[in-house]
Short mmCIF file of C-alpha atoms in Angstrom, two decimals:
data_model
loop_
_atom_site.label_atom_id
_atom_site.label_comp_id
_atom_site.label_asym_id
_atom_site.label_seq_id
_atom_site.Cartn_x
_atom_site.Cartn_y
_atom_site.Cartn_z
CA UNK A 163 -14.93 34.36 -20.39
CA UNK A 164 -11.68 32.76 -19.63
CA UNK A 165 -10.43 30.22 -22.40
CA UNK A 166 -11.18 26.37 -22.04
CA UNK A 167 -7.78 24.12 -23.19
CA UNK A 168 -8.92 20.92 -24.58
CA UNK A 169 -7.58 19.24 -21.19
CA UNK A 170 -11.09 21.14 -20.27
CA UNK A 171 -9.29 23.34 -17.61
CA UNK A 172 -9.62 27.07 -17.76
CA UNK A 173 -6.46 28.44 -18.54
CA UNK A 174 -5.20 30.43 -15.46
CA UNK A 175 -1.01 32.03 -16.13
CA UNK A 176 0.98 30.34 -13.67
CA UNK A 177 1.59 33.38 -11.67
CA UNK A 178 -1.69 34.33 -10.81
CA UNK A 179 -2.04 30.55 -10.30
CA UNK A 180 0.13 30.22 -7.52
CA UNK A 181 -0.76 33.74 -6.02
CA UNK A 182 -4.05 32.33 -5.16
CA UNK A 183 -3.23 28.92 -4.42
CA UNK A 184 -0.69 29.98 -1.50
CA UNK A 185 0.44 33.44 -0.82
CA UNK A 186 3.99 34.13 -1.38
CA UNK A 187 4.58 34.86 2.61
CA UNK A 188 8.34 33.46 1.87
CA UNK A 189 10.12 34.61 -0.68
CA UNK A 190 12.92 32.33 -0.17
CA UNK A 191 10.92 29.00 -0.55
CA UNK A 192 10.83 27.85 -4.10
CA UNK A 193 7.98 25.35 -3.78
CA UNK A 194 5.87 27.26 -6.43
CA UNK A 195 2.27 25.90 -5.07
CA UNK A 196 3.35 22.12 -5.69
CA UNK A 197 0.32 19.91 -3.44
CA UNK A 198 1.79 18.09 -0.11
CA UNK A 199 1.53 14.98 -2.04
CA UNK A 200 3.77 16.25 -5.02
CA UNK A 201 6.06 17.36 -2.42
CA UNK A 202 6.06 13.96 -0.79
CA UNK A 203 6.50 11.96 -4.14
CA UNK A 204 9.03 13.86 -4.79
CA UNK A 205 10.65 13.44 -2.01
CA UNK A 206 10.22 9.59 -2.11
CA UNK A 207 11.33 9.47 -5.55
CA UNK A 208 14.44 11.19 -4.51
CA UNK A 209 15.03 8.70 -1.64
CA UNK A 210 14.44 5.64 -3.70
CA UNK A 211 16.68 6.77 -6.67
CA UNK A 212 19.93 6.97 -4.28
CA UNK A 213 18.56 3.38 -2.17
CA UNK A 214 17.62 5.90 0.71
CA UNK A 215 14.62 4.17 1.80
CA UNK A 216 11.81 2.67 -0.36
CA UNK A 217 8.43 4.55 0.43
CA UNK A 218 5.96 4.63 -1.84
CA UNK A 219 1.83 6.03 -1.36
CA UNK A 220 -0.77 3.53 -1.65
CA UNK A 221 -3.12 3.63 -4.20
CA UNK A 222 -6.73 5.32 -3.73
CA UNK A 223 -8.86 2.63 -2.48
CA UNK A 224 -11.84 2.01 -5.07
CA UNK A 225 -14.77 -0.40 -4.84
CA UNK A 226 -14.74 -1.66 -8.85
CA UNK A 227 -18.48 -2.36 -9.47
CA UNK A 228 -18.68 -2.71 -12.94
CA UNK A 229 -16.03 -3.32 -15.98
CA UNK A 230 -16.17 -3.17 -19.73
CA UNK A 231 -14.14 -5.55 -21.78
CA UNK A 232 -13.92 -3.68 -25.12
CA UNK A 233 -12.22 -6.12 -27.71
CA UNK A 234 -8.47 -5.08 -28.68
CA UNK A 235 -8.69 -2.25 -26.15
CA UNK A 236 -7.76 -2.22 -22.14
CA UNK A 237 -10.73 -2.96 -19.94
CA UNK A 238 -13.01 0.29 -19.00
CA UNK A 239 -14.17 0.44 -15.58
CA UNK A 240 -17.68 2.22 -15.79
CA UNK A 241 -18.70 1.95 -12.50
CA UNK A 242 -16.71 2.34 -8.85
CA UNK A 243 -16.97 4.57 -5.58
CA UNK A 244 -14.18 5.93 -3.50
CA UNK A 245 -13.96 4.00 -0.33
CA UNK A 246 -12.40 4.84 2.96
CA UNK A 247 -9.14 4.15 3.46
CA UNK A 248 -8.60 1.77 6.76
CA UNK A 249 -4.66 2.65 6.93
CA UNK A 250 -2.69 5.09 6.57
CA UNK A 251 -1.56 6.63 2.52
CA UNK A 252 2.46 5.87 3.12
CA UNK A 253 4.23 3.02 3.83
CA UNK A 254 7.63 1.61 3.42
CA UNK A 255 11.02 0.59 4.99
CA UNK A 256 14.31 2.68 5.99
CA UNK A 257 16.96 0.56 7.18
CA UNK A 258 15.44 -2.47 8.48
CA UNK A 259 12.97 -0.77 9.96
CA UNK A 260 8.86 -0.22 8.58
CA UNK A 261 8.08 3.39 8.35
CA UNK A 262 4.10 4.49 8.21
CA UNK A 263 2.85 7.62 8.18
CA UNK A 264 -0.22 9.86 6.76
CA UNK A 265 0.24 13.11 5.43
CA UNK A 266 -2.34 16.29 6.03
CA UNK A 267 -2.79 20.04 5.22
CA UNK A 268 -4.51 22.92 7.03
CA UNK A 269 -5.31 26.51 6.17
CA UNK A 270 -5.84 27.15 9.79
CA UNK A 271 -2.83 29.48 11.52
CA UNK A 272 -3.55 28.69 14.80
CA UNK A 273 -4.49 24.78 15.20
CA UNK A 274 -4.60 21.70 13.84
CA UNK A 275 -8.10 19.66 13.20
CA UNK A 276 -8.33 16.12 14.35
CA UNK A 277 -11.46 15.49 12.20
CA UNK A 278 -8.80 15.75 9.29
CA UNK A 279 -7.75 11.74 10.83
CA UNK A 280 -10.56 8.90 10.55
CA UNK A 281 -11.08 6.86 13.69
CA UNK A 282 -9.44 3.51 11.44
CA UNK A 283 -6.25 5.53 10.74
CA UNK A 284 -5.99 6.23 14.53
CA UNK A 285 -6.47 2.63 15.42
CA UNK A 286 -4.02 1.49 12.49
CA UNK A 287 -1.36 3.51 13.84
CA UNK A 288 -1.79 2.43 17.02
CA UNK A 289 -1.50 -1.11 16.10
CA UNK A 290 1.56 -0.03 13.95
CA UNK A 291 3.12 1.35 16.96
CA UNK A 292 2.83 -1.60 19.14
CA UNK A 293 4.30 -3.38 16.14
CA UNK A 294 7.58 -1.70 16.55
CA UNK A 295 6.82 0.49 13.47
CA UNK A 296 7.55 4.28 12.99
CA UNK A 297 4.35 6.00 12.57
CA UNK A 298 4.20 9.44 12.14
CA UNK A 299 2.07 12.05 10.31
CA UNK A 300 3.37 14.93 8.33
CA UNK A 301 0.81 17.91 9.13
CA UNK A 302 1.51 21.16 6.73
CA UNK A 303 0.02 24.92 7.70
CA UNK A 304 -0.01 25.82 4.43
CA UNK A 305 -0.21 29.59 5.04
CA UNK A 306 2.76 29.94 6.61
CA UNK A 307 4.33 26.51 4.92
CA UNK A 308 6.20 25.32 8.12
CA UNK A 309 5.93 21.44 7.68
CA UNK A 310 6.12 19.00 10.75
CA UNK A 311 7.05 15.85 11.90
CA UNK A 312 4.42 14.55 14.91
CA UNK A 313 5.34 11.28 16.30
CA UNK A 314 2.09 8.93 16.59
CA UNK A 315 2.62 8.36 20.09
CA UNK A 316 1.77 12.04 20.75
CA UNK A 317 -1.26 12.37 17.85
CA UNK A 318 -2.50 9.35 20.07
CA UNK A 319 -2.19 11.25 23.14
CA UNK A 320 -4.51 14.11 21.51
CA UNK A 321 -6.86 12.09 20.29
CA UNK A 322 -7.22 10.78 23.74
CA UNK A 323 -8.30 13.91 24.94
CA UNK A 324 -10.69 14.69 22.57
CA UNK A 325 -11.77 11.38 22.92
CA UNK A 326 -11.96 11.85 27.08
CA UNK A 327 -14.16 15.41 25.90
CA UNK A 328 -11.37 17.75 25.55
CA UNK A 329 -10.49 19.66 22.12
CA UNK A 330 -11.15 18.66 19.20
CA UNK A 331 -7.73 20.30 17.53
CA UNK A 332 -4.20 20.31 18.74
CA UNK A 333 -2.93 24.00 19.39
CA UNK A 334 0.11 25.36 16.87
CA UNK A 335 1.65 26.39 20.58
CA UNK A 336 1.58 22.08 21.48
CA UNK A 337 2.65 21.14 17.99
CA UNK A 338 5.67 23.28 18.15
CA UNK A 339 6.69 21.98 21.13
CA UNK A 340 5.47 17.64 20.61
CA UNK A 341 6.36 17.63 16.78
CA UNK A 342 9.93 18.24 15.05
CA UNK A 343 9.89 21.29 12.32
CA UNK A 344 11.43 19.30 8.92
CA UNK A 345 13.39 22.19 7.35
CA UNK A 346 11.98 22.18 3.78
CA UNK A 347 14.65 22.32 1.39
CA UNK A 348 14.94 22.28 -2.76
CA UNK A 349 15.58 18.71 -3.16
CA UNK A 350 14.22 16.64 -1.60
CA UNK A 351 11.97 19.10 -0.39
CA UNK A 352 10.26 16.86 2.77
CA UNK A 353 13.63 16.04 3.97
CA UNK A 354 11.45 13.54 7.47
CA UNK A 355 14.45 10.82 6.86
CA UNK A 356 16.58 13.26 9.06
CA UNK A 357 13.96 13.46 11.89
CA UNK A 358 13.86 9.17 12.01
CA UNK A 359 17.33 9.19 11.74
CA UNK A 360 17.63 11.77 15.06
CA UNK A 361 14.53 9.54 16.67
CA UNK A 362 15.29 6.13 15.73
CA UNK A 363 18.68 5.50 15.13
CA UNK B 290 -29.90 -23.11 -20.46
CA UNK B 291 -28.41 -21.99 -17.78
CA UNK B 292 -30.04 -19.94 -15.21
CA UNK B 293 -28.30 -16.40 -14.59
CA UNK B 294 -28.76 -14.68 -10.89
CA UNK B 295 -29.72 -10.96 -10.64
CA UNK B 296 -26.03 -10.60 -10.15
CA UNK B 297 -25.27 -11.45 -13.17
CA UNK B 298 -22.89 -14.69 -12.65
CA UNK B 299 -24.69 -18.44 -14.02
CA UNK B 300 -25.95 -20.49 -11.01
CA UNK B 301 -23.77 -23.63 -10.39
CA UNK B 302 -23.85 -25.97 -7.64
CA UNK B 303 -21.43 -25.30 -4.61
CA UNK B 304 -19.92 -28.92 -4.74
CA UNK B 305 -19.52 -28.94 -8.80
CA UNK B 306 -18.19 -24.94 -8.96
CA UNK B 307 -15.86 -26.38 -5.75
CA UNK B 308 -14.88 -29.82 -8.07
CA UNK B 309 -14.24 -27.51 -11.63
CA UNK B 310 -11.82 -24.99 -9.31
CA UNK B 311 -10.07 -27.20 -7.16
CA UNK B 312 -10.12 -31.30 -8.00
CA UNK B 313 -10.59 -32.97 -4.72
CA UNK B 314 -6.90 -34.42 -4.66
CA UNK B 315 -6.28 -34.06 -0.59
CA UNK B 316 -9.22 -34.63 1.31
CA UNK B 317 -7.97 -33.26 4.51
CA UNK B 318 -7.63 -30.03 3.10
CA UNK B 319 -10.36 -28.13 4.30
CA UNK B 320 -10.30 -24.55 2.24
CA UNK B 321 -12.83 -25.21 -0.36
CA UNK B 322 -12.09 -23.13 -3.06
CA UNK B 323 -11.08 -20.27 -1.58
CA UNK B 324 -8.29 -18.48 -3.42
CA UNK B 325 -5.10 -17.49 -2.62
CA UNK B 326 -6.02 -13.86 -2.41
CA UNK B 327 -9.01 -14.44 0.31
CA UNK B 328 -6.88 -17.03 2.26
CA UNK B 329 -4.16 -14.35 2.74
CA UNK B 330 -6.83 -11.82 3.76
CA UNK B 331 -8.45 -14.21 6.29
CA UNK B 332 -4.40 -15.11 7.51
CA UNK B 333 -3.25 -11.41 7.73
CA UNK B 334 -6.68 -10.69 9.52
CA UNK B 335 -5.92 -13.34 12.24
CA UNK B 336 -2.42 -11.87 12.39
CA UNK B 337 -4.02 -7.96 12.78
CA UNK B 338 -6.75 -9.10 15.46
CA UNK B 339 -4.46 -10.70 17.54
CA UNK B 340 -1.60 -8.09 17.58
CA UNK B 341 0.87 -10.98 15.72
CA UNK B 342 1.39 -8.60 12.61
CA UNK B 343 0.25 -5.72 10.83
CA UNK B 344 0.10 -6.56 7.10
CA UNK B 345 -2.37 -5.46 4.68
CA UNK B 346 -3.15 -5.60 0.63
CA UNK B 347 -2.48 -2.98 -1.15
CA UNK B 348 -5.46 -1.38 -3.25
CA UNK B 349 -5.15 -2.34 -7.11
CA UNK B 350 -4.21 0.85 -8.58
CA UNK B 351 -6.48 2.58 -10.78
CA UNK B 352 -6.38 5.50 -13.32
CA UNK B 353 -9.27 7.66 -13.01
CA UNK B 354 -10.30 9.26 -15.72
CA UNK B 355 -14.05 11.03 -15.16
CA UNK B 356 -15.89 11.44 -12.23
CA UNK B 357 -19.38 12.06 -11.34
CA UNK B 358 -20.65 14.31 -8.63
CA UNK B 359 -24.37 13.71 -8.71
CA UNK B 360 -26.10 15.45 -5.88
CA UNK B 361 -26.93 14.09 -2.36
CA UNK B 362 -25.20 11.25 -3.24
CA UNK B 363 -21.71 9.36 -3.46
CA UNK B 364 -18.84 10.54 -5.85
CA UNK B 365 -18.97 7.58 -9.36
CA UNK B 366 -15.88 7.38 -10.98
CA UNK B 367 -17.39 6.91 -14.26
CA UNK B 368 -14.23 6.31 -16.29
CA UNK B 369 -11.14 4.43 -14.89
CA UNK B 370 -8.80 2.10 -16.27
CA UNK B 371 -6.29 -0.85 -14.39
CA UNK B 372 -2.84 0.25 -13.72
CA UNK B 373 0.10 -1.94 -13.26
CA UNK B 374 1.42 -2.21 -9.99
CA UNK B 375 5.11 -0.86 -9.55
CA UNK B 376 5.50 -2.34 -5.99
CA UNK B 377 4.35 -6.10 -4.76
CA UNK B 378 0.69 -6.46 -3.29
CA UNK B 379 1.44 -6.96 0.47
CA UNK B 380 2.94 -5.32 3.33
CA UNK B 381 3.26 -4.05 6.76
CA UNK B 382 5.36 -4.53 10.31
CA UNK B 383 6.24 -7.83 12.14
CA UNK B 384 8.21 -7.07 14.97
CA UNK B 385 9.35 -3.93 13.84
CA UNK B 386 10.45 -5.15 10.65
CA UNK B 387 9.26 -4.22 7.09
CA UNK B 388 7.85 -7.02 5.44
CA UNK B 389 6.59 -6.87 1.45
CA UNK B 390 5.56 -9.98 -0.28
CA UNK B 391 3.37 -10.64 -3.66
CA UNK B 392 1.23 -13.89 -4.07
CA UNK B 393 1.28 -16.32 -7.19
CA UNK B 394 -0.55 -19.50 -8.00
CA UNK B 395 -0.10 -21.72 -10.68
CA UNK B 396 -1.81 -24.39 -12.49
CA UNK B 397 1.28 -25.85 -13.45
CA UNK B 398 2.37 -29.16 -11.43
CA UNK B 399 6.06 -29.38 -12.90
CA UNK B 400 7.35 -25.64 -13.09
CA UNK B 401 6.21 -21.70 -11.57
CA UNK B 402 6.57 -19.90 -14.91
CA UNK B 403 8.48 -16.80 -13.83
CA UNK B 404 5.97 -14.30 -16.53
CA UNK B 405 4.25 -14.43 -13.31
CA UNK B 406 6.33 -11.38 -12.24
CA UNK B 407 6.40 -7.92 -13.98
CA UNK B 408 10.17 -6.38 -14.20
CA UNK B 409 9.03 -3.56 -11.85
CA UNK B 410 8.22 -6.00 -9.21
CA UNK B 411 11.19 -7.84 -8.73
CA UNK B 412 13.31 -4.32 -9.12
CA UNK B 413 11.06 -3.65 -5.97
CA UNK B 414 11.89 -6.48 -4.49
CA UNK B 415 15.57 -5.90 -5.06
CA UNK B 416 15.41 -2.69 -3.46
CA UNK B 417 13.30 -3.85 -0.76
CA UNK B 418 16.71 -6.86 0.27
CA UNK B 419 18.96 -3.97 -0.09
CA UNK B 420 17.04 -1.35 2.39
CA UNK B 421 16.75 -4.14 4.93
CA UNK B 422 13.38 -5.54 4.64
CA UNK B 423 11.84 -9.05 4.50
CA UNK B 424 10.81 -9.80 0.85
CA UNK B 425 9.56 -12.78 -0.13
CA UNK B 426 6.94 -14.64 -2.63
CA UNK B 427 4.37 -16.74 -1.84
CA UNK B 428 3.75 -19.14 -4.28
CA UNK B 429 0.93 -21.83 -4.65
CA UNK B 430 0.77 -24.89 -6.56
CA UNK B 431 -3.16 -24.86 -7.12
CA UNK B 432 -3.46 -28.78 -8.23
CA UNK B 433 -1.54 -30.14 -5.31
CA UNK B 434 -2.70 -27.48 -3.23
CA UNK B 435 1.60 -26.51 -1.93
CA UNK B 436 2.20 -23.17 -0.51
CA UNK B 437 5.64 -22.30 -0.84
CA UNK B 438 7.40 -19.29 1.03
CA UNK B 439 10.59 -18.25 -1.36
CA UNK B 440 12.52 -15.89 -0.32
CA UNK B 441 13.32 -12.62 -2.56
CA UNK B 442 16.88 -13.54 -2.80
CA UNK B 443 16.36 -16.92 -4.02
CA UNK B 444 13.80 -14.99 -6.66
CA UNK B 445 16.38 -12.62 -7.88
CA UNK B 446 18.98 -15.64 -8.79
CA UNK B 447 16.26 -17.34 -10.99
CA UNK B 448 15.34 -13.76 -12.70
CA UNK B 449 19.12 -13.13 -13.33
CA UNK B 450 19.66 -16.56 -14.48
CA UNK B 451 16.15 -16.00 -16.82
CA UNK B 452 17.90 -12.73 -18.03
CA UNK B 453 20.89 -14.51 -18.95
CA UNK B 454 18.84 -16.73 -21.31
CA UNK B 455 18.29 -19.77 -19.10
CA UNK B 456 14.95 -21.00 -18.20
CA UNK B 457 11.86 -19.04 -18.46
CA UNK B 458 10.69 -20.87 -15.01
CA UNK B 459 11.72 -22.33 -11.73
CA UNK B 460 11.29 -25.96 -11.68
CA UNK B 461 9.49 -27.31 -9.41
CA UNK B 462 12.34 -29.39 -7.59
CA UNK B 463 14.13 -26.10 -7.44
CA UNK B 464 11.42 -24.94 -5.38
CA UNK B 465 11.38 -27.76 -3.08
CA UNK B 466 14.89 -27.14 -2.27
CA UNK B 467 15.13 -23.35 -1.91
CA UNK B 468 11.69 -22.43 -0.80
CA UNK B 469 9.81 -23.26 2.62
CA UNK B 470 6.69 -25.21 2.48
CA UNK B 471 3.76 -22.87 4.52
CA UNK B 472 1.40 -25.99 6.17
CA UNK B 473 -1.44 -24.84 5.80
CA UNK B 474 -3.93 -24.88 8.74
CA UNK B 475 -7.64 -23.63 9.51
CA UNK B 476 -7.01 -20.43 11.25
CA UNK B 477 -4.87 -18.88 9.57
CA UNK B 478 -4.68 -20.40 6.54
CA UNK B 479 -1.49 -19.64 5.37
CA UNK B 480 1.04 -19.35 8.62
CA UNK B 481 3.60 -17.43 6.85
CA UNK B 482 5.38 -15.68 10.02
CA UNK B 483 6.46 -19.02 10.85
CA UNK B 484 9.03 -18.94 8.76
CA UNK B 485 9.89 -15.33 8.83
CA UNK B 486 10.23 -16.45 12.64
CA UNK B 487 12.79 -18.92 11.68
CA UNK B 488 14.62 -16.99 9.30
CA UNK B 489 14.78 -13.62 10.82
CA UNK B 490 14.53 -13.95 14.24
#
């Protein structure tokens, strides 16, 4: 039986850890199974250190239903439920300008899943876009770790086409050629500023 | 005694509940007790629907510590505790631009006691001026029932001036002279792009 720490996870060595969280297909990148969202705090952390850009994820929307007010001690809250997020989990400004964007992983090699957006998140990036915004999403095949860049304008366009009855995924073949590879790098390791900077400015 | 709802919360009569919150001092003013939170919802929501701005609260940020996953049914967080915000509660795009803005009231008719703030916030806000963006604080006098639109800058020159052991507070003539006052109106409430129109634009 594998040993319980008293953070109640099972103890698993780091190697064997990462082996099964993401194969080691590239030796060269140094990632060492971080999340996408470490990768992307990270990499906002680094921008807002050096007065890059100020981005910063929203908090997980929770509906509070009930709260303890223990005396001498921070209030407990005993009761709440996860609720849907009507935006998008990034936000932020670069230069003047209000960047948006949603971030999302697949294990597939060969497409991308639109069920992995909710209809809101469409709709908010939409109205983002009309706004004069950047909005973009940040879609990761984790298998083969290639990150990308997909404007919104084009996720739109998808969506529009499953919407009209076509498929329900966008091809790797379609996102190679609509969306702009971000070169992962040590530090920061989502470098996306570059790809606004070549798109925006 | 009094009489306590299956919600929980004592019954009191709309017009006395309305009369302890708010004293009646301008008659014209139509918001009955709403409060500053639920009149910026209802302005940003005119603002969304219309395609004028899009601008949105940010969830309160929570710490979740346990979680239930009980079957066939929603995920409880059984365990969770209140975080403090590093950022300010509001933003989104107008016009392209980033705009980030946190909401006060106070009681006080003579002073807005600057505790109000946490240091994080107004670092925010500092970084926010310096990337660009429109910052700004909304501040309400609840007993005379003033909105006031400040602008960050004019925020960070009463912090420093706090941090080099001056007053703990902006008086309220101060305010009259280096804030905007937001008229407020029926729909929306709280007209804040006005003056971001007349400033930035």
């Amino acid at each position: 039986m594998a040993i319980r720490y008293p953070n109640g996870k099972k103890y698993v060595p780091a190697a064997s850890a990462a082996a099964i969280k993401r194969p080691a297909i590239q030796d060269s990148y140094s990632n060492r199974g971080m999340t996408l969202e470490e990768d992307l705090n990270e990499t906002n952390a680094y921008y807002l250190e050096r007065g890059l850009a100020v981005i910063h994820k929203k908090p997980t929307p929770v509906q509070i239903v009930q709260v303890d007010y223990p005396k001498r001690s921070a209030a407990v809250i005993k009761e709440a439920y996860f609720k849907q997020a009507s935006t998008t989990d990034y936000n932020g400004v670069y230069r003047g300008k209000y960047v948006d964007f949603e971030a999302k992983e697949t294990r597939s090699t060969t497409a991308f899943p639109l069920k992995n957006f909710h209809e809101h998140q469409v709709v908010h990036m939409r109205k983002v876009e009309q706004q004069g915004g950047i909005s973009f999403v940040i879609i990761r095949f984790a298998l083969t770790e290639e990150v990308f860049y997909l404007p919104a304008i084009r996720l739109l366009d998808y969506w529009a086409r499953m919407e009209d009855g076509g498929r329900k995924s966008i091809a790797k073949a379609e996102i190679e050629t609509s969306a702009y590879l971000i070169p992962m790098s040590l530090h920061p390791r989502i470098p996306y500023l570059s790809v606004i900077d070549q798109l925006h400015f």
